Amino acid sequence: MATLDFKIPDTSALKQAKIPIIWILGGPGSGKGTICDKLVAKYGFTHISSGDLLRADVESGSVRGAALKVIMTKGELVPMEVVLGLIAEKMLSELKTSKGFLIDGYPRQAQQGVEFEKHIKPCDLVIYLDAKDDVMIARLLNRGKTSGRADDNEETIKKRLQTFHDHNDPIVKNYSAKMLTIDAQKTPEQCFNEAAVSIDKLLK
Ligand code: AP5
């Protein structure tokens, strides 16, 4: 679809950067945004959420944003070039002052991971928040009472979960060597503490 075309910017500055890149993965409502807030507070990293970037594009009122909204409201994945392009642009704009990047909600398909590592650079650590569907559903329905998000309703939550399960296993397999899996049913504080142990090791 022409309205969804996106050119990935020149990423040579990112390829040379010597700061860590950490992917934060997990199903909808697993706590990706929550743990990122805590990690930003401790480490001063730059938090880049694929969902937030896409929602900002929707809010901009552009033709592309309107097309993205249709896809996101169905709980489906937007085209990889769009989301990778937005992430790369944001990383470039923050690079000068960043201490490291938390990439939240990307990759969501095996090919997204391959393209990120090709166009940007290999990630240093993958944190996977593993939670049961019923826990994630309950959290999102609760958040939906106040979030105002078009996709926090029962029907779209089910579709988001299905989309997640359709793609997640190959990603977990591909990055198992650099992956920390956290039982995301623990408290936010416990999840954060487990992540911090691995990040401290990475930064040594
Ligand atoms: P996105 O915005 O990334 O949504 P999501 O993955 O569905 O995840 P959420 O942001 O809803 O949840 P979260 O895991 O961050 O949990 P949170 O911390 O908020 O993506 C939206 C859409 O954009 C996608 O459906 C897709 O269409 C598109 N998209 C995004 N990335 C894409 C990509 N790479 N490729 C293609 N399309 C893409 O917590 C949720 C709630 O639980 C909160 O109320 C929180 O307080 C609570 N909570 C969190 N942790 C805990 C805990 N440990 N214990 C108890 N409660 C907790």
PDB file of C-alpha atoms and ligand atoms in Angstrom:
ATOM      1  CA  MET A   1       0.000   0.000   0.000  1.00  0.00           C
ATOM      2  CA  ALA A   2       1.619   3.282  -1.137  1.00  0.00           C
ATOM      3  CA  THR A   3       0.400   5.214   1.938  1.00  0.00           C
ATOM      4  CA  LEU A   4       2.460   2.891   4.104  1.00  0.00           C
ATOM      5  CA  ASP A   5       5.728   3.271   2.215  1.00  0.00           C
ATOM      6  CA  PHE A   6       8.654   4.200   4.449  1.00  0.00           C
ATOM      7  CA  LYS A   7      12.325   4.675   3.682  1.00  0.00           C
ATOM      8  CA  ILE A   8      14.780   3.454   6.317  1.00  0.00           C
ATOM      9  CA  PRO A   9      17.170   6.367   7.005  1.00  0.00           C
ATOM     10  CA  ASP A  10      20.977   6.269   6.774  1.00  0.00           C
ATOM     11  CA  THR A  11      21.900   4.329   9.911  1.00  0.00           C
ATOM     12  CA  SER A  12      25.713   4.435   9.660  1.00  0.00           C
ATOM     13  CA  ALA A  13      25.964   6.516  12.867  1.00  0.00           C
ATOM     14  CA  LEU A  14      24.003   3.846  14.731  1.00  0.00           C
ATOM     15  CA  LYS A  15      26.207   1.056  13.375  1.00  0.00           C
ATOM     16  CA  GLN A  16      29.266   2.748  14.919  1.00  0.00           C
ATOM     17  CA  ALA A  17      27.669   3.628  18.259  1.00  0.00           C
ATOM     18  CA  LYS A  18      29.184   1.955  21.323  1.00  0.00           C
ATOM     19  CA  ILE A  19      26.131   2.025  23.566  1.00  0.00           C
ATOM     20  CA  PRO A  20      23.985  -0.984  24.500  1.00  0.00           C
ATOM     21  CA  ILE A  21      20.840  -1.969  22.673  1.00  0.00           C
ATOM     22  CA  ILE A  22      18.329  -3.998  24.674  1.00  0.00           C
ATOM     23  CA  TRP A  23      15.137  -5.421  23.207  1.00  0.00           C
ATOM     24  CA  ILE A  24      12.160  -5.738  25.554  1.00  0.00           C
ATOM     25  CA  LEU A  25       9.770  -8.436  24.349  1.00  0.00           C
ATOM     26  CA  GLY A  26       6.552  -9.974  25.632  1.00  0.00           C
ATOM     27  CA  GLY A  27       2.867 -10.301  24.858  1.00  0.00           C
ATOM     28  CA  PRO A  28       0.341  -7.486  25.141  1.00  0.00           C
ATOM     29  CA  GLY A  29       0.092  -6.477  28.791  1.00  0.00           C
ATOM     30  CA  SER A  30       3.159  -8.468  29.851  1.00  0.00           C
ATOM     31  CA  GLY A  31       4.639  -5.298  31.376  1.00  0.00           C
ATOM     32  CA  LYS A  32       7.075  -4.046  28.727  1.00  0.00           C
ATOM     33  CA  GLY A  33       6.293  -0.374  29.258  1.00  0.00           C
ATOM     34  CA  THR A  34       6.252  -0.774  33.034  1.00  0.00           C
ATOM     35  CA  ILE A  35       9.704  -2.350  33.244  1.00  0.00           C
ATOM     36  CA  CYS A  36      11.108   0.176  30.767  1.00  0.00           C
ATOM     37  CA  ASP A  37      10.022   3.074  32.989  1.00  0.00           C
ATOM     38  CA  LYS A  38      11.940   1.520  35.882  1.00  0.00           C
ATOM     39  CA  LEU A  39      15.020   0.801  33.765  1.00  0.00           C
ATOM     40  CA  VAL A  40      15.053   4.368  32.459  1.00  0.00           C
ATOM     41  CA  ALA A  41      14.926   5.660  36.041  1.00  0.00           C
ATOM     42  CA  LYS A  42      17.903   3.492  37.086  1.00  0.00           C
ATOM     43  CA  TYR A  43      20.137   3.544  34.003  1.00  0.00           C
ATOM     44  CA  GLY A  44      19.086   6.673  32.120  1.00  0.00           C
ATOM     45  CA  PHE A  45      18.532   4.658  28.954  1.00  0.00           C
ATOM     46  CA  THR A  46      16.440   5.946  26.052  1.00  0.00           C
ATOM     47  CA  HIS A  47      13.102   4.123  25.908  1.00  0.00           C
ATOM     48  CA  ILE A  48      11.766   3.622  22.393  1.00  0.00           C
ATOM     49  CA  SER A  49       8.345   1.961  22.271  1.00  0.00           C
ATOM     50  CA  SER A  50       7.228   0.801  18.834  1.00  0.00           C
ATOM     51  CA  GLY A  51       3.584   1.127  19.898  1.00  0.00           C
ATOM     52  CA  ASP A  52       4.093   4.701  21.163  1.00  0.00           C
ATOM     53  CA  LEU A  53       5.847   5.710  17.921  1.00  0.00           C
ATOM     54  CA  LEU A  54       3.002   4.256  15.880  1.00  0.00           C
ATOM     55  CA  ARG A  55       0.321   5.898  18.043  1.00  0.00           C
ATOM     56  CA  ALA A  56       2.114   9.255  17.627  1.00  0.00           C
ATOM     57  CA  ASP A  57       2.010   8.728  13.866  1.00  0.00           C
ATOM     58  CA  VAL A  58      -1.723   8.013  14.096  1.00  0.00           C
ATOM     59  CA  GLU A  59      -2.233  11.148  16.223  1.00  0.00           C
ATOM     60  CA  SER A  60      -0.367  13.260  13.651  1.00  0.00           C
ATOM     61  CA  GLY A  61      -3.413  12.939  11.404  1.00  0.00           C
ATOM     62  CA  SER A  62      -1.329  11.904   8.377  1.00  0.00           C
ATOM     63  CA  VAL A  63      -2.634   9.629   5.633  1.00  0.00           C
ATOM     64  CA  ARG A  64      -0.162   7.005   6.793  1.00  0.00           C
ATOM     65  CA  GLY A  65      -1.371   7.392  10.381  1.00  0.00           C
ATOM     66  CA  ALA A  66      -4.938   6.722   9.286  1.00  0.00           C
ATOM     67  CA  ALA A  67      -3.842   3.520   7.538  1.00  0.00           C
ATOM     68  CA  LEU A  68      -1.857   2.449  10.619  1.00  0.00           C
ATOM     69  CA  LYS A  69      -4.852   3.019  12.867  1.00  0.00           C
ATOM     70  CA  VAL A  70      -6.942   0.552  10.874  1.00  0.00           C
ATOM     71  CA  ILE A  71      -4.288  -2.155  11.289  1.00  0.00           C
ATOM     72  CA  MET A  72      -3.668  -1.479  14.994  1.00  0.00           C
ATOM     73  CA  THR A  73      -7.364  -1.433  15.842  1.00  0.00           C
ATOM     74  CA  LYS A  74      -7.573  -4.931  14.364  1.00  0.00           C
ATOM     75  CA  GLY A  75      -4.674  -6.066  16.586  1.00  0.00           C
ATOM     76  CA  GLU A  76      -2.548  -6.904  13.557  1.00  0.00           C
ATOM     77  CA  LEU A  77       1.084  -6.029  12.819  1.00  0.00           C
ATOM     78  CA  VAL A  78       1.908  -2.938  10.785  1.00  0.00           C
ATOM     79  CA  PRO A  79       4.404  -3.330   7.911  1.00  0.00           C
ATOM     80  CA  MET A  80       7.947  -3.884   9.113  1.00  0.00           C
ATOM     81  CA  GLU A  81       9.469  -1.022   7.076  1.00  0.00           C
ATOM     82  CA  VAL A  82       7.235   1.500   8.823  1.00  0.00           C
ATOM     83  CA  VAL A  83       8.040   0.410  12.346  1.00  0.00           C
ATOM     84  CA  LEU A  84      11.754  -0.161  11.726  1.00  0.00           C
ATOM     85  CA  GLY A  85      11.988   3.198   9.958  1.00  0.00           C
ATOM     86  CA  LEU A  86      10.325   4.999  12.865  1.00  0.00           C
ATOM     87  CA  ILE A  87      12.598   3.255  15.382  1.00  0.00           C
ATOM     88  CA  ALA A  88      15.747   4.068  13.379  1.00  0.00           C
ATOM     89  CA  GLU A  89      14.713   7.738  13.035  1.00  0.00           C
ATOM     90  CA  LYS A  90      14.087   7.993  16.763  1.00  0.00           C
ATOM     91  CA  MET A  91      17.389   6.291  17.630  1.00  0.00           C
ATOM     92  CA  LEU A  92      19.273   8.665  15.342  1.00  0.00           C
ATOM     93  CA  SER A  93      17.585  11.695  16.892  1.00  0.00           C
ATOM     94  CA  GLU A  94      18.537  10.562  20.426  1.00  0.00           C
ATOM     95  CA  LEU A  95      21.954   9.108  19.671  1.00  0.00           C
ATOM     96  CA  LYS A  96      24.142  12.044  20.742  1.00  0.00           C
ATOM     97  CA  THR A  97      22.904  12.010  24.343  1.00  0.00           C
ATOM     98  CA  SER A  98      21.791   8.414  24.781  1.00  0.00           C
ATOM     99  CA  LYS A  99      23.375   6.027  27.294  1.00  0.00           C
ATOM    100  CA  GLY A 100      21.710   3.038  25.644  1.00  0.00           C
ATOM    101  CA  PHE A 101      18.464   2.048  23.971  1.00  0.00           C
ATOM    102  CA  LEU A 102      15.543   0.030  25.290  1.00  0.00           C
ATOM    103  CA  ILE A 103      13.607  -1.086  22.234  1.00  0.00           C
ATOM    104  CA  ASP A 104      10.141  -2.029  23.513  1.00  0.00           C
ATOM    105  CA  GLY A 105       7.849  -4.160  21.368  1.00  0.00           C
ATOM    106  CA  TYR A 106      10.231  -4.936  18.522  1.00  0.00           C
ATOM    107  CA  PRO A 107      10.837  -7.444  16.941  1.00  0.00           C
ATOM    108  CA  ARG A 108       7.409  -9.063  16.675  1.00  0.00           C
ATOM    109  CA  GLN A 109       8.254 -11.242  13.693  1.00  0.00           C
ATOM    110  CA  ALA A 110      11.482 -13.165  13.108  1.00  0.00           C
ATOM    111  CA  GLN A 111      12.218 -11.092  10.009  1.00  0.00           C
ATOM    112  CA  GLN A 112      11.922  -7.854  12.012  1.00  0.00           C
ATOM    113  CA  GLY A 113      14.811  -9.041  14.182  1.00  0.00           C
ATOM    114  CA  VAL A 114      16.938  -9.927  11.148  1.00  0.00           C
ATOM    115  CA  GLU A 115      16.318  -6.527   9.525  1.00  0.00           C
ATOM    116  CA  PHE A 116      17.048  -4.582  12.719  1.00  0.00           C
ATOM    117  CA  GLU A 117      20.402  -6.297  13.170  1.00  0.00           C
ATOM    118  CA  LYS A 118      21.223  -5.766   9.480  1.00  0.00           C
ATOM    119  CA  HIS A 119      20.232  -2.085   9.241  1.00  0.00           C
ATOM    120  CA  ILE A 120      21.219  -0.976  12.744  1.00  0.00           C
ATOM    121  CA  LYS A 121      23.358  -3.446  14.690  1.00  0.00           C
ATOM    122  CA  PRO A 122      23.014  -6.632  16.722  1.00  0.00           C
ATOM    123  CA  CYS A 123      21.249  -6.149  20.027  1.00  0.00           C
ATOM    124  CA  ASP A 124      23.249  -6.857  23.184  1.00  0.00           C
ATOM    125  CA  LEU A 125      20.520  -8.331  25.355  1.00  0.00           C
ATOM    126  CA  VAL A 126      16.926  -9.488  24.930  1.00  0.00           C
ATOM    127  CA  ILE A 127      14.577  -9.345  27.916  1.00  0.00           C
ATOM    128  CA  TYR A 128      11.500 -11.499  27.408  1.00  0.00           C
ATOM    129  CA  LEU A 129       8.565 -10.974  29.767  1.00  0.00           C
ATOM    130  CA  ASP A 130       6.669 -14.241  29.897  1.00  0.00           C
ATOM    131  CA  ALA A 131       3.090 -14.142  31.239  1.00  0.00           C
ATOM    132  CA  LYS A 132      -0.009 -16.289  30.857  1.00  0.00           C
ATOM    133  CA  ASP A 133      -2.799 -15.088  28.570  1.00  0.00           C
ATOM    134  CA  ASP A 134      -5.392 -14.751  31.327  1.00  0.00           C
ATOM    135  CA  VAL A 135      -3.032 -12.536  33.344  1.00  0.00           C
ATOM    136  CA  MET A 136      -2.310 -10.305  30.338  1.00  0.00           C
ATOM    137  CA  ILE A 137      -6.011 -10.069  29.436  1.00  0.00           C
ATOM    138  CA  ALA A 138      -6.979  -9.071  32.982  1.00  0.00           C
ATOM    139  CA  ARG A 139      -4.272  -6.389  33.086  1.00  0.00           C
ATOM    140  CA  LEU A 140      -5.285  -4.910  29.749  1.00  0.00           C
ATOM    141  CA  LEU A 141      -9.005  -4.897  30.525  1.00  0.00           C
ATOM    142  CA  ASN A 142      -8.187  -3.119  33.760  1.00  0.00           C
ATOM    143  CA  ARG A 143      -5.924  -0.624  31.993  1.00  0.00           C
ATOM    144  CA  GLY A 144      -8.593  -0.176  29.309  1.00  0.00           C
ATOM    145  CA  LYS A 145     -10.900   1.468  31.838  1.00  0.00           C
ATOM    146  CA  THR A 146      -8.676   4.552  31.735  1.00  0.00           C
ATOM    147  CA  SER A 147      -6.104   4.179  28.924  1.00  0.00           C
ATOM    148  CA  GLY A 148      -8.233   5.528  26.091  1.00  0.00           C
ATOM    149  CA  ARG A 149      -6.399   3.125  23.758  1.00  0.00           C
ATOM    150  CA  ALA A 150      -8.498   1.976  20.806  1.00  0.00           C
ATOM    151  CA  ASP A 151      -7.017  -1.534  21.118  1.00  0.00           C
ATOM    152  CA  ASP A 152      -7.678  -2.055  24.857  1.00  0.00           C
ATOM    153  CA  ASN A 153     -11.035  -3.770  24.369  1.00  0.00           C
ATOM    154  CA  GLU A 154     -11.839  -7.460  24.730  1.00  0.00           C
ATOM    155  CA  GLU A 155     -12.097  -8.252  21.026  1.00  0.00           C
ATOM    156  CA  THR A 156      -8.874  -6.503  20.011  1.00  0.00           C
ATOM    157  CA  ILE A 157      -6.988  -7.842  23.039  1.00  0.00           C
ATOM    158  CA  LYS A 158      -7.821 -11.408  21.890  1.00  0.00           C
ATOM    159  CA  LYS A 159      -6.584 -10.603  18.392  1.00  0.00           C
ATOM    160  CA  ARG A 160      -3.392  -9.009  19.760  1.00  0.00           C
ATOM    161  CA  LEU A 161      -2.718 -12.142  21.786  1.00  0.00           C
ATOM    162  CA  GLN A 162      -3.312 -14.355  18.740  1.00  0.00           C
ATOM    163  CA  THR A 163      -0.930 -12.213  16.674  1.00  0.00           C
ATOM    164  CA  PHE A 164       1.659 -12.508  19.452  1.00  0.00           C
ATOM    165  CA  HIS A 165       1.365 -16.328  19.627  1.00  0.00           C
ATOM    166  CA  ASP A 166       1.492 -16.637  15.828  1.00  0.00           C
ATOM    167  CA  HIS A 167       4.972 -15.092  15.755  1.00  0.00           C
ATOM    168  CA  ASN A 168       6.656 -15.384  19.128  1.00  0.00           C
ATOM    169  CA  ASP A 169       8.213 -18.868  19.183  1.00  0.00           C
ATOM    170  CA  PRO A 170      10.744 -18.345  16.354  1.00  0.00           C
ATOM    171  CA  ILE A 171      11.878 -15.070  17.939  1.00  0.00           C
ATOM    172  CA  VAL A 172      12.470 -16.721  21.307  1.00  0.00           C
ATOM    173  CA  LYS A 173      14.396 -19.498  19.547  1.00  0.00           C
ATOM    174  CA  ASN A 174      16.532 -17.145  17.434  1.00  0.00           C
ATOM    175  CA  TYR A 175      17.747 -15.052  20.381  1.00  0.00           C
ATOM    176  CA  SER A 176      17.892 -17.648  23.171  1.00  0.00           C
ATOM    177  CA  ALA A 177      21.666 -17.171  23.542  1.00  0.00           C
ATOM    178  CA  LYS A 178      21.291 -13.542  24.591  1.00  0.00           C
ATOM    179  CA  MET A 179      17.846 -13.745  26.172  1.00  0.00           C
ATOM    180  CA  LEU A 180      16.815 -13.274  29.781  1.00  0.00           C
ATOM    181  CA  THR A 181      13.330 -14.732  30.335  1.00  0.00           C
ATOM    182  CA  ILE A 182      11.456 -13.242  33.279  1.00  0.00           C
ATOM    183  CA  ASP A 183       8.300 -14.661  34.835  1.00  0.00           C
ATOM    184  CA  ALA A 184       6.244 -11.525  34.253  1.00  0.00           C
ATOM    185  CA  GLN A 185       3.552 -12.620  36.698  1.00  0.00           C
ATOM    186  CA  LYS A 186       5.825 -11.475  39.505  1.00  0.00           C
ATOM    187  CA  THR A 187       5.529  -7.935  40.825  1.00  0.00           C
ATOM    188  CA  PRO A 188       6.903  -5.091  38.711  1.00  0.00           C
ATOM    189  CA  GLU A 189       9.665  -4.647  41.309  1.00  0.00           C
ATOM    190  CA  GLN A 190      10.718  -8.324  41.104  1.00  0.00           C
ATOM    191  CA  CYS A 191      10.741  -8.193  37.291  1.00  0.00           C
ATOM    192  CA  PHE A 192      12.852  -5.058  37.379  1.00  0.00           C
ATOM    193  CA  ASN A 193      15.333  -6.560  39.888  1.00  0.00           C
ATOM    194  CA  GLU A 194      15.887  -9.614  37.668  1.00  0.00           C
ATOM    195  CA  ALA A 195      16.450  -7.436  34.630  1.00  0.00           C
ATOM    196  CA  ALA A 196      18.864  -5.201  36.550  1.00  0.00           C
ATOM    197  CA  VAL A 197      21.133  -8.164  37.398  1.00  0.00           C
ATOM    198  CA  SER A 198      21.602  -8.931  33.693  1.00  0.00           C
ATOM    199  CA  ILE A 199      22.011  -5.300  32.717  1.00  0.00           C
ATOM    200  CA  ASP A 200      24.619  -4.726  35.426  1.00  0.00           C
ATOM    201  CA  LYS A 201      26.597  -7.666  33.987  1.00  0.00           C
ATOM    202  CA  LEU A 202      26.256  -6.257  30.475  1.00  0.00           C
ATOM    203  CA  LEU A 203      27.545  -2.838  31.546  1.00  0.00           C
ATOM    204  CA  LYS A 204      30.595  -4.170  33.453  1.00  0.00           C
TER     205      LYS A 204
HETATM  206  P1  AP5 B   1       2.124  -1.860  21.816  1.00  0.00           P
HETATM  207  O1  AP5 B   1       1.771  -0.498  22.196  1.00  0.00           O
HETATM  208  O2  AP5 B   1       3.535  -2.284  21.902  1.00  0.00           O
HETATM  209  O3  AP5 B   1       1.174  -2.815  22.629  1.00  0.00           O
HETATM  210  P2  AP5 B   1       1.358  -4.293  23.238  1.00  0.00           P
HETATM  211  O4  AP5 B   1       2.523  -5.059  22.805  1.00  0.00           O
HETATM  212  O5  AP5 B   1       0.035  -4.905  23.030  1.00  0.00           O
HETATM  213  O6  AP5 B   1       1.692  -3.991  24.722  1.00  0.00           O
HETATM  214  P3  AP5 B   1       1.115  -2.959  25.707  1.00  0.00           P
HETATM  215  O7  AP5 B   1       1.751  -1.629  25.529  1.00  0.00           O
HETATM  216  O8  AP5 B   1      -0.376  -2.950  25.668  1.00  0.00           O
HETATM  217  O9  AP5 B   1       1.518  -3.631  27.083  1.00  0.00           O
HETATM  218  P4  AP5 B   1       2.927  -3.720  27.827  1.00  0.00           P
HETATM  219  O10 AP5 B   1       3.534  -5.067  27.656  1.00  0.00           O
HETATM  220  O11 AP5 B   1       3.768  -2.534  27.533  1.00  0.00           O
HETATM  221  O12 AP5 B   1       2.378  -3.669  29.308  1.00  0.00           O
HETATM  222  P5  AP5 B   1       2.292  -2.416  30.293  1.00  0.00           P
HETATM  223  O13 AP5 B   1       3.600  -2.201  30.957  1.00  0.00           O
HETATM  224  O14 AP5 B   1       1.637  -1.265  29.607  1.00  0.00           O
HETATM  225  O15 AP5 B   1       1.635  -2.148  20.306  1.00  0.00           O
HETATM  226  C1  AP5 B   1       0.356  -1.756  19.882  1.00  0.00           C
HETATM  227  C2  AP5 B   1       0.137  -2.157  18.431  1.00  0.00           C
HETATM  228  O16 AP5 B   1       1.097  -1.477  17.591  1.00  0.00           O
HETATM  229  C3  AP5 B   1       0.313  -3.631  18.081  1.00  0.00           C
HETATM  230  O17 AP5 B   1      -0.851  -4.390  18.375  1.00  0.00           O
HETATM  231  C4  AP5 B   1       0.618  -3.547  16.578  1.00  0.00           C
HETATM  232  O18 AP5 B   1      -0.552  -3.304  15.843  1.00  0.00           O
HETATM  233  C5  AP5 B   1       1.494  -2.319  16.496  1.00  0.00           C
HETATM  234  N1  AP5 B   1       2.922  -2.645  16.647  1.00  0.00           N
HETATM  235  C6  AP5 B   1       3.713  -2.354  17.713  1.00  0.00           C
HETATM  236  N2  AP5 B   1       4.967  -2.820  17.518  1.00  0.00           N
HETATM  237  C7  AP5 B   1       4.968  -3.417  16.294  1.00  0.00           C
HETATM  238  C8  AP5 B   1       5.958  -4.103  15.552  1.00  0.00           C
HETATM  239  N3  AP5 B   1       7.208  -4.294  16.029  1.00  0.00           N
HETATM  240  N4  AP5 B   1       5.615  -4.579  14.336  1.00  0.00           N
HETATM  241  C9  AP5 B   1       4.380  -4.415  13.842  1.00  0.00           C
HETATM  242  N5  AP5 B   1       3.374  -3.782  14.512  1.00  0.00           N
HETATM  243  C10 AP5 B   1       3.667  -3.296  15.739  1.00  0.00           C
HETATM  244  O19 AP5 B   1       1.307  -3.021  31.411  1.00  0.00           O
HETATM  245  C11 AP5 B   1      -0.036  -3.296  31.102  1.00  0.00           C
HETATM  246  C12 AP5 B   1      -0.841  -3.142  32.423  1.00  0.00           C
HETATM  247  O20 AP5 B   1      -0.416  -4.132  33.362  1.00  0.00           O
HETATM  248  C13 AP5 B   1      -0.621  -1.779  33.096  1.00  0.00           C
HETATM  249  O21 AP5 B   1      -1.832  -1.370  33.648  1.00  0.00           O
HETATM  250  C14 AP5 B   1       0.422  -2.087  34.195  1.00  0.00           C
HETATM  251  O22 AP5 B   1       0.287  -1.234  35.292  1.00  0.00           O
HETATM  252  C15 AP5 B   1       0.107  -3.524  34.548  1.00  0.00           C
HETATM  253  N6  AP5 B   1       1.313  -4.291  34.904  1.00  0.00           N
HETATM  254  C16 AP5 B   1       2.497  -4.286  34.220  1.00  0.00           C
HETATM  255  N7  AP5 B   1       3.371  -5.128  34.815  1.00  0.00           N
HETATM  256  C17 AP5 B   1       2.713  -5.679  35.882  1.00  0.00           C
HETATM  257  C18 AP5 B   1       3.095  -6.641  36.864  1.00  0.00           C
HETATM  258  N8  AP5 B   1       4.312  -7.186  36.878  1.00  0.00           N
HETATM  259  N9  AP5 B   1       2.177  -6.982  37.794  1.00  0.00           N
HETATM  260  C19 AP5 B   1       0.929  -6.442  37.777  1.00  0.00           C
HETATM  261  N10 AP5 B   1       0.518  -5.512  36.878  1.00  0.00           N
HETATM  262  C20 AP5 B   1       1.401  -5.146  35.932  1.00  0.00           C
END
